PDB file of C-alpha atoms in Angstrom:
ATOM      1  CA  MET A   1      34.726  -6.738   0.692  1.00 76.00           C
ATOM      2  CA  SER A   2      35.619  -7.977  -2.845  1.00 94.00           C
ATOM      3  CA  THR A   3      33.558  -7.541  -6.025  1.00 97.00           C
ATOM      4  CA  VAL A   4      33.196  -9.825  -9.012  1.00 97.00           C
ATOM      5  CA  THR A   5      32.121  -7.940 -12.188  1.00 97.00           C
ATOM      6  CA  LEU A   6      30.242  -9.371 -15.124  1.00 97.00           C
ATOM      7  CA  GLU A   7      29.855  -7.443 -18.495  1.00 97.00           C
ATOM      8  CA  VAL A   8      27.043  -8.280 -20.870  1.00 97.00           C
ATOM      9  CA  GLU A   9      26.597  -6.619 -24.259  1.00 97.00           C
ATOM     10  CA  VAL A  10      23.992  -7.512 -26.802  1.00 96.00           C
ATOM     11  CA  PRO A  11      23.716  -5.620 -30.143  1.00 96.00           C
ATOM     12  CA  SER A  12      20.286  -4.709 -31.478  1.00 95.00           C
ATOM     13  CA  GLN A  13      19.027  -3.483 -34.794  1.00 93.00           C
ATOM     14  CA  PHE A  14      16.624  -1.152 -33.070  1.00 94.00           C
ATOM     15  CA  PRO A  15      17.179   2.359 -31.822  1.00 94.00           C
ATOM     16  CA  ALA A  16      18.356   2.860 -28.202  1.00 95.00           C
ATOM     17  CA  ASP A  17      15.213   4.632 -27.084  1.00 94.00           C
ATOM     18  CA  ARG A  18      12.949   1.824 -28.413  1.00 93.00           C
ATOM     19  CA  VAL A  19      15.061  -0.861 -26.752  1.00 93.00           C
ATOM     20  CA  PHE A  20      15.013   1.021 -23.467  1.00 95.00           C
ATOM     21  CA  LYS A  21      11.272   1.473 -23.620  1.00 94.00           C
ATOM     22  CA  VAL A  22      10.805  -2.284 -23.923  1.00 94.00           C
ATOM     23  CA  PHE A  23      13.323  -2.858 -21.005  1.00 93.00           C
ATOM     24  CA  SER A  24      11.485  -0.231 -19.000  1.00 92.00           C
ATOM     25  CA  ASP A  25       8.437  -2.602 -19.005  1.00 94.00           C
ATOM     26  CA  PHE A  26      10.593  -5.574 -17.740  1.00 95.00           C
ATOM     27  CA  ASP A  27       8.351  -6.095 -14.697  1.00 95.00           C
ATOM     28  CA  THR A  28       5.369  -6.814 -16.962  1.00 95.00           C
ATOM     29  CA  ILE A  29       7.023  -8.454 -19.967  1.00 96.00           C
ATOM     30  CA  ALA A  30       9.561 -10.798 -18.202  1.00 96.00           C
ATOM     31  CA  PRO A  31       6.926 -12.992 -16.497  1.00 97.00           C
ATOM     32  CA  LYS A  32       5.011 -13.287 -19.845  1.00 96.00           C
ATOM     33  CA  VAL A  33       8.071 -14.235 -22.076  1.00 96.00           C
ATOM     34  CA  LEU A  34      10.126 -16.170 -19.484  1.00 96.00           C
ATOM     35  CA  PRO A  35       7.730 -17.482 -16.700  1.00 97.00           C
ATOM     36  CA  GLN A  36      10.181 -20.305 -16.106  1.00 96.00           C
ATOM     37  CA  VAL A  37      12.646 -17.665 -14.844  1.00 96.00           C
ATOM     38  CA  PHE A  38      10.475 -14.772 -13.620  1.00 97.00           C
ATOM     39  CA  LYS A  39       7.174 -15.879 -12.006  1.00 97.00           C
ATOM     40  CA  SER A  40       6.288 -12.371 -10.802  1.00 97.00           C
ATOM     41  CA  ILE A  41       7.656  -8.902  -9.996  1.00 97.00           C
ATOM     42  CA  GLU A  42       5.777  -6.632  -7.686  1.00 97.00           C
ATOM     43  CA  ILE A  43       6.355  -3.212  -6.181  1.00 96.00           C
ATOM     44  CA  VAL A  44       6.505  -3.334  -2.364  1.00 97.00           C
ATOM     45  CA  GLN A  45       7.149   0.363  -1.763  1.00 97.00           C
ATOM     46  CA  GLY A  46       7.417   3.394  -4.066  1.00 96.00           C
ATOM     47  CA  ASN A  47       6.320   4.354  -7.594  1.00 93.00           C
ATOM     48  CA  GLY A  48       9.096   2.826  -9.840  1.00 90.00           C
ATOM     49  CA  ASP A  49      11.605   5.674  -9.501  1.00 92.00           C
ATOM     50  CA  ALA A  50      14.802   5.625  -7.497  1.00 94.00           C
ATOM     51  CA  GLY A  51      14.217   4.247  -4.005  1.00 96.00           C
ATOM     52  CA  THR A  52      11.454   1.833  -5.069  1.00 97.00           C
ATOM     53  CA  ILE A  53      11.527  -1.582  -3.491  1.00 98.00           C
ATOM     54  CA  LYS A  54      10.330  -4.640  -5.490  1.00 98.00           C
ATOM     55  CA  THR A  55       9.982  -8.308  -4.949  1.00 97.00           C
ATOM     56  CA  LEU A  56      10.894 -10.871  -7.541  1.00 97.00           C
ATOM     57  CA  THR A  57       9.486 -14.411  -7.366  1.00 97.00           C
ATOM     58  CA  PHE A  58      11.672 -16.769  -9.479  1.00 97.00           C
ATOM     59  CA  GLY A  59      10.289 -19.560 -11.783  1.00 96.00           C
ATOM     60  CA  ASP A  60      11.223 -23.216 -11.695  1.00 95.00           C
ATOM     61  CA  ALA A  61      14.174 -22.933 -14.061  1.00 92.00           C
ATOM     62  CA  VAL A  62      16.155 -20.870 -11.533  1.00 90.00           C
ATOM     63  CA  PRO A  63      17.843 -22.318  -8.413  1.00 92.00           C
ATOM     64  CA  PHE A  64      16.412 -19.342  -6.297  1.00 95.00           C
ATOM     65  CA  THR A  65      13.016 -18.680  -4.880  1.00 96.00           C
ATOM     66  CA  SER A  66      12.689 -14.969  -4.360  1.00 96.00           C
ATOM     67  CA  ALA A  67      14.650 -11.698  -4.036  1.00 97.00           C
ATOM     68  CA  LYS A  68      14.059  -8.148  -2.959  1.00 97.00           C
ATOM     69  CA  PHE A  69      15.535  -5.376  -5.063  1.00 97.00           C
ATOM     70  CA  LYS A  70      15.905  -1.594  -4.888  1.00 97.00           C
ATOM     71  CA  VAL A  71      15.767   0.814  -7.867  1.00 97.00           C
ATOM     72  CA  ASP A  72      18.999   2.773  -7.460  1.00 97.00           C
ATOM     73  CA  GLY A  73      18.598   5.118 -10.438  1.00 96.00           C
ATOM     74  CA  LEU A  74      16.485   5.744 -13.501  1.00 94.00           C
ATOM     75  CA  ASP A  75      17.445   8.130 -16.269  1.00 95.00           C
ATOM     76  CA  VAL A  76      15.103   7.735 -19.220  1.00 93.00           C
ATOM     77  CA  SER A  77      16.834  10.534 -21.201  1.00 95.00           C
ATOM     78  CA  ASN A  78      20.077   8.604 -21.113  1.00 96.00           C
ATOM     79  CA  ASN A  79      18.422   5.104 -21.381  1.00 97.00           C
ATOM     80  CA  SER A  80      19.978   4.121 -18.126  1.00 97.00           C
ATOM     81  CA  TYR A  81      18.659   2.129 -15.206  1.00 96.00           C
ATOM     82  CA  SER A  82      20.352   0.883 -11.952  1.00 97.00           C
ATOM     83  CA  TYR A  83      19.073  -1.527  -9.324  1.00 97.00           C
ATOM     84  CA  SER A  84      20.434  -3.831  -6.574  1.00 98.00           C
ATOM     85  CA  PHE A  85      19.332  -7.084  -5.221  1.00 97.00           C
ATOM     86  CA  ILE A  86      19.449  -6.518  -1.422  1.00 97.00           C
ATOM     87  CA  GLU A  87      17.697  -9.673   0.054  1.00 97.00           C
ATOM     88  CA  GLY A  88      16.824 -13.221  -0.809  1.00 97.00           C
ATOM     89  CA  ASP A  89      18.467 -16.535  -1.617  1.00 97.00           C
ATOM     90  CA  ILE A  90      19.855 -15.094  -4.783  1.00 96.00           C
ATOM     91  CA  LEU A  91      22.610 -13.663  -2.561  1.00 97.00           C
ATOM     92  CA  MET A  92      23.587 -17.335  -1.826  1.00 96.00           C
ATOM     93  CA  GLY A  93      24.733 -16.501   1.726  1.00 95.00           C
ATOM     94  CA  ILE A  94      28.055 -15.155   0.243  1.00 97.00           C
ATOM     95  CA  LEU A  95      26.900 -11.811  -1.135  1.00 97.00           C
ATOM     96  CA  ASP A  96      25.952  -8.475   0.544  1.00 97.00           C
ATOM     97  CA  SER A  97      24.277  -7.382  -2.643  1.00 97.00           C
ATOM     98  CA  ILE A  98      24.247  -7.619  -6.468  1.00 98.00           C
ATOM     99  CA  SER A  99      24.328  -4.318  -8.293  1.00 98.00           C
ATOM    100  CA  TYR A 100      23.135  -3.924 -11.894  1.00 97.00           C
ATOM    101  CA  HIS A 101      23.599  -1.012 -14.251  1.00 98.00           C
ATOM    102  CA  VAL A 102      21.861  -1.172 -17.574  1.00 97.00           C
ATOM    103  CA  LYS A 103      22.501   1.374 -20.360  1.00 97.00           C
ATOM    104  CA  VAL A 104      21.341   1.192 -24.010  1.00 97.00           C
ATOM    105  CA  VAL A 105      23.719   3.011 -26.309  1.00 97.00           C
ATOM    106  CA  PRO A 106      23.236   4.034 -29.936  1.00 97.00           C
ATOM    107  CA  SER A 107      25.435   2.337 -32.512  1.00 96.00           C
ATOM    108  CA  ASP A 108      25.613   2.139 -36.271  1.00 92.00           C
ATOM    109  CA  GLY A 109      22.166   1.036 -37.465  1.00 88.00           C
ATOM    110  CA  GLY A 110      20.858   0.267 -34.010  1.00 95.00           C
ATOM    111  CA  SER A 111      21.978   0.117 -30.454  1.00 97.00           C
ATOM    112  CA  VAL A 112      23.885  -1.967 -27.867  1.00 97.00           C
ATOM    113  CA  PHE A 113      22.352  -3.258 -24.631  1.00 96.00           C
ATOM    114  CA  LYS A 114      25.074  -3.019 -22.007  1.00 97.00           C
ATOM    115  CA  GLN A 115      24.660  -4.417 -18.559  1.00 97.00           C
ATOM    116  CA  THR A 116      27.289  -4.408 -15.825  1.00 98.00           C
ATOM    117  CA  VAL A 117      26.661  -6.753 -12.834  1.00 98.00           C
ATOM    118  CA  LYS A 118      28.709  -6.441  -9.684  1.00 98.00           C
ATOM    119  CA  TYR A 119      28.526  -9.265  -7.117  1.00 98.00           C
ATOM    120  CA  ASN A 120      29.516  -7.557  -3.818  1.00 97.00           C
ATOM    121  CA  CYS A 121      30.939 -10.380  -1.730  1.00 97.00           C
ATOM    122  CA  LYS A 122      30.751 -10.506   2.097  1.00 96.00           C
ATOM    123  CA  GLY A 123      34.090 -12.184   2.487  1.00 93.00           C
ATOM    124  CA  ASP A 124      36.617 -14.113   0.435  1.00 92.00           C
ATOM    125  CA  GLU A 125      34.106 -16.537  -1.105  1.00 94.00           C
ATOM    126  CA  LYS A 126      33.005 -15.643  -4.597  1.00 96.00           C
ATOM    127  CA  PRO A 127      30.442 -16.941  -7.103  1.00 96.00           C
ATOM    128  CA  ALA A 128      31.864 -19.879  -9.133  1.00 95.00           C
ATOM    129  CA  GLU A 129      32.940 -19.339 -12.726  1.00 96.00           C
ATOM    130  CA  GLU A 130      30.312 -21.900 -13.955  1.00 96.00           C
ATOM    131  CA  PHE A 131      27.621 -19.853 -12.094  1.00 95.00           C
ATOM    132  CA  LEU A 132      28.757 -16.562 -13.628  1.00 96.00           C
ATOM    133  CA  LYS A 133      28.869 -18.172 -17.179  1.00 96.00           C
ATOM    134  CA  LYS A 134      25.189 -19.237 -16.718  1.00 95.00           C
ATOM    135  CA  GLU A 135      24.189 -15.949 -15.338  1.00 95.00           C
ATOM    136  CA  LYS A 136      25.638 -14.090 -18.408  1.00 96.00           C
ATOM    137  CA  GLU A 137      23.784 -16.547 -20.710  1.00 95.00           C
ATOM    138  CA  LEU A 138      20.514 -15.924 -18.754  1.00 94.00           C
ATOM    139  CA  TYR A 139      20.983 -12.162 -19.061  1.00 95.00           C
ATOM    140  CA  GLU A 140      21.572 -12.357 -22.848  1.00 95.00           C
ATOM    141  CA  ASN A 141      18.686 -14.733 -23.354  1.00 95.00           C
ATOM    142  CA  THR A 142      16.355 -12.488 -21.219  1.00 95.00           C
ATOM    143  CA  TYR A 143      17.310  -9.435 -23.317  1.00 95.00           C
ATOM    144  CA  LYS A 144      16.724 -11.400 -26.574  1.00 95.00           C
ATOM    145  CA  ALA A 145      13.266 -12.454 -25.297  1.00 95.00           C
ATOM    146  CA  LEU A 146      12.305  -8.947 -24.337  1.00 95.00           C
ATOM    147  CA  GLU A 147      13.437  -7.571 -27.662  1.00 94.00           C
ATOM    148  CA  ALA A 148      11.375 -10.265 -29.503  1.00 95.00           C
ATOM    149  CA  TYR A 149       8.363  -9.203 -27.398  1.00 96.00           C
ATOM    150  CA  GLY A 150       8.954  -5.532 -28.414  1.00 93.00           C
ATOM    151  CA  VAL A 151       9.153  -6.535 -32.045  1.00 93.00           C
ATOM    152  CA  ALA A 152       5.876  -8.581 -31.779  1.00 94.00           C
ATOM    153  CA  HIS A 153       4.074  -5.505 -30.228  1.00 94.00           C
ATOM    154  CA  PRO A 154       5.074  -2.495 -32.481  1.00 91.00           C
ATOM    155  CA  GLU A 155       1.935  -0.748 -31.547  1.00 91.00           C
ATOM    156  CA  THR A 156       3.292  -0.387 -28.080  1.00 92.00           C
ATOM    157  CA  TYR A 157       7.130  -0.213 -28.655  1.00 89.00           C
ATOM    158  CA  ASN A 158       7.603   1.951 -31.701  1.00 82.00           C
TER     159      ASN A 158
END
C-alpha cells in the first residue's frame, strides 16, 4: 500500500487555543460558512471523542456525495485532532482511507494551522496532482472561512 501526503499550513494572527476552539466547532460552522462544500455533518455513533463515527454530506461544489469518518484522536490541551475518512465516494475507488492530522501551533504574534493529509492507496493508482492541488486550496479556503467566522463571533470564540 502506498501513501500520498499533502501538507497544509495557514498562518493566523490569533492564538493557537482560540483557533483550535473555532476548529473544534467544525461540524456546526462548516455547513454555515461553506454550504456549497459541506451540506451537513452528523454523529452516527459516539460523543465526539476518539472512536466517534460521523457522516458528512457534501454540497454541490464538490464532486463527491457523502463520506463516513472516524475521530482517531482529540487532544484539546495540545490543540490536536485526528480523523480518517473510512467510507464513501471520496475514496474514489482507489483509496482505503484518508487520514487527517490537524495541529494548531503557537507562533510569533499568533499561530499556524497545520494539517497533514495522507491518502492511503489500495494499489498503485494515486490521486492526480491536479486533484491534490484543488484539495489543498479547499483546505486553505475552509480554514480561512472558519477563522473569519470566529472573528465575527468574538462572544463565542475569545
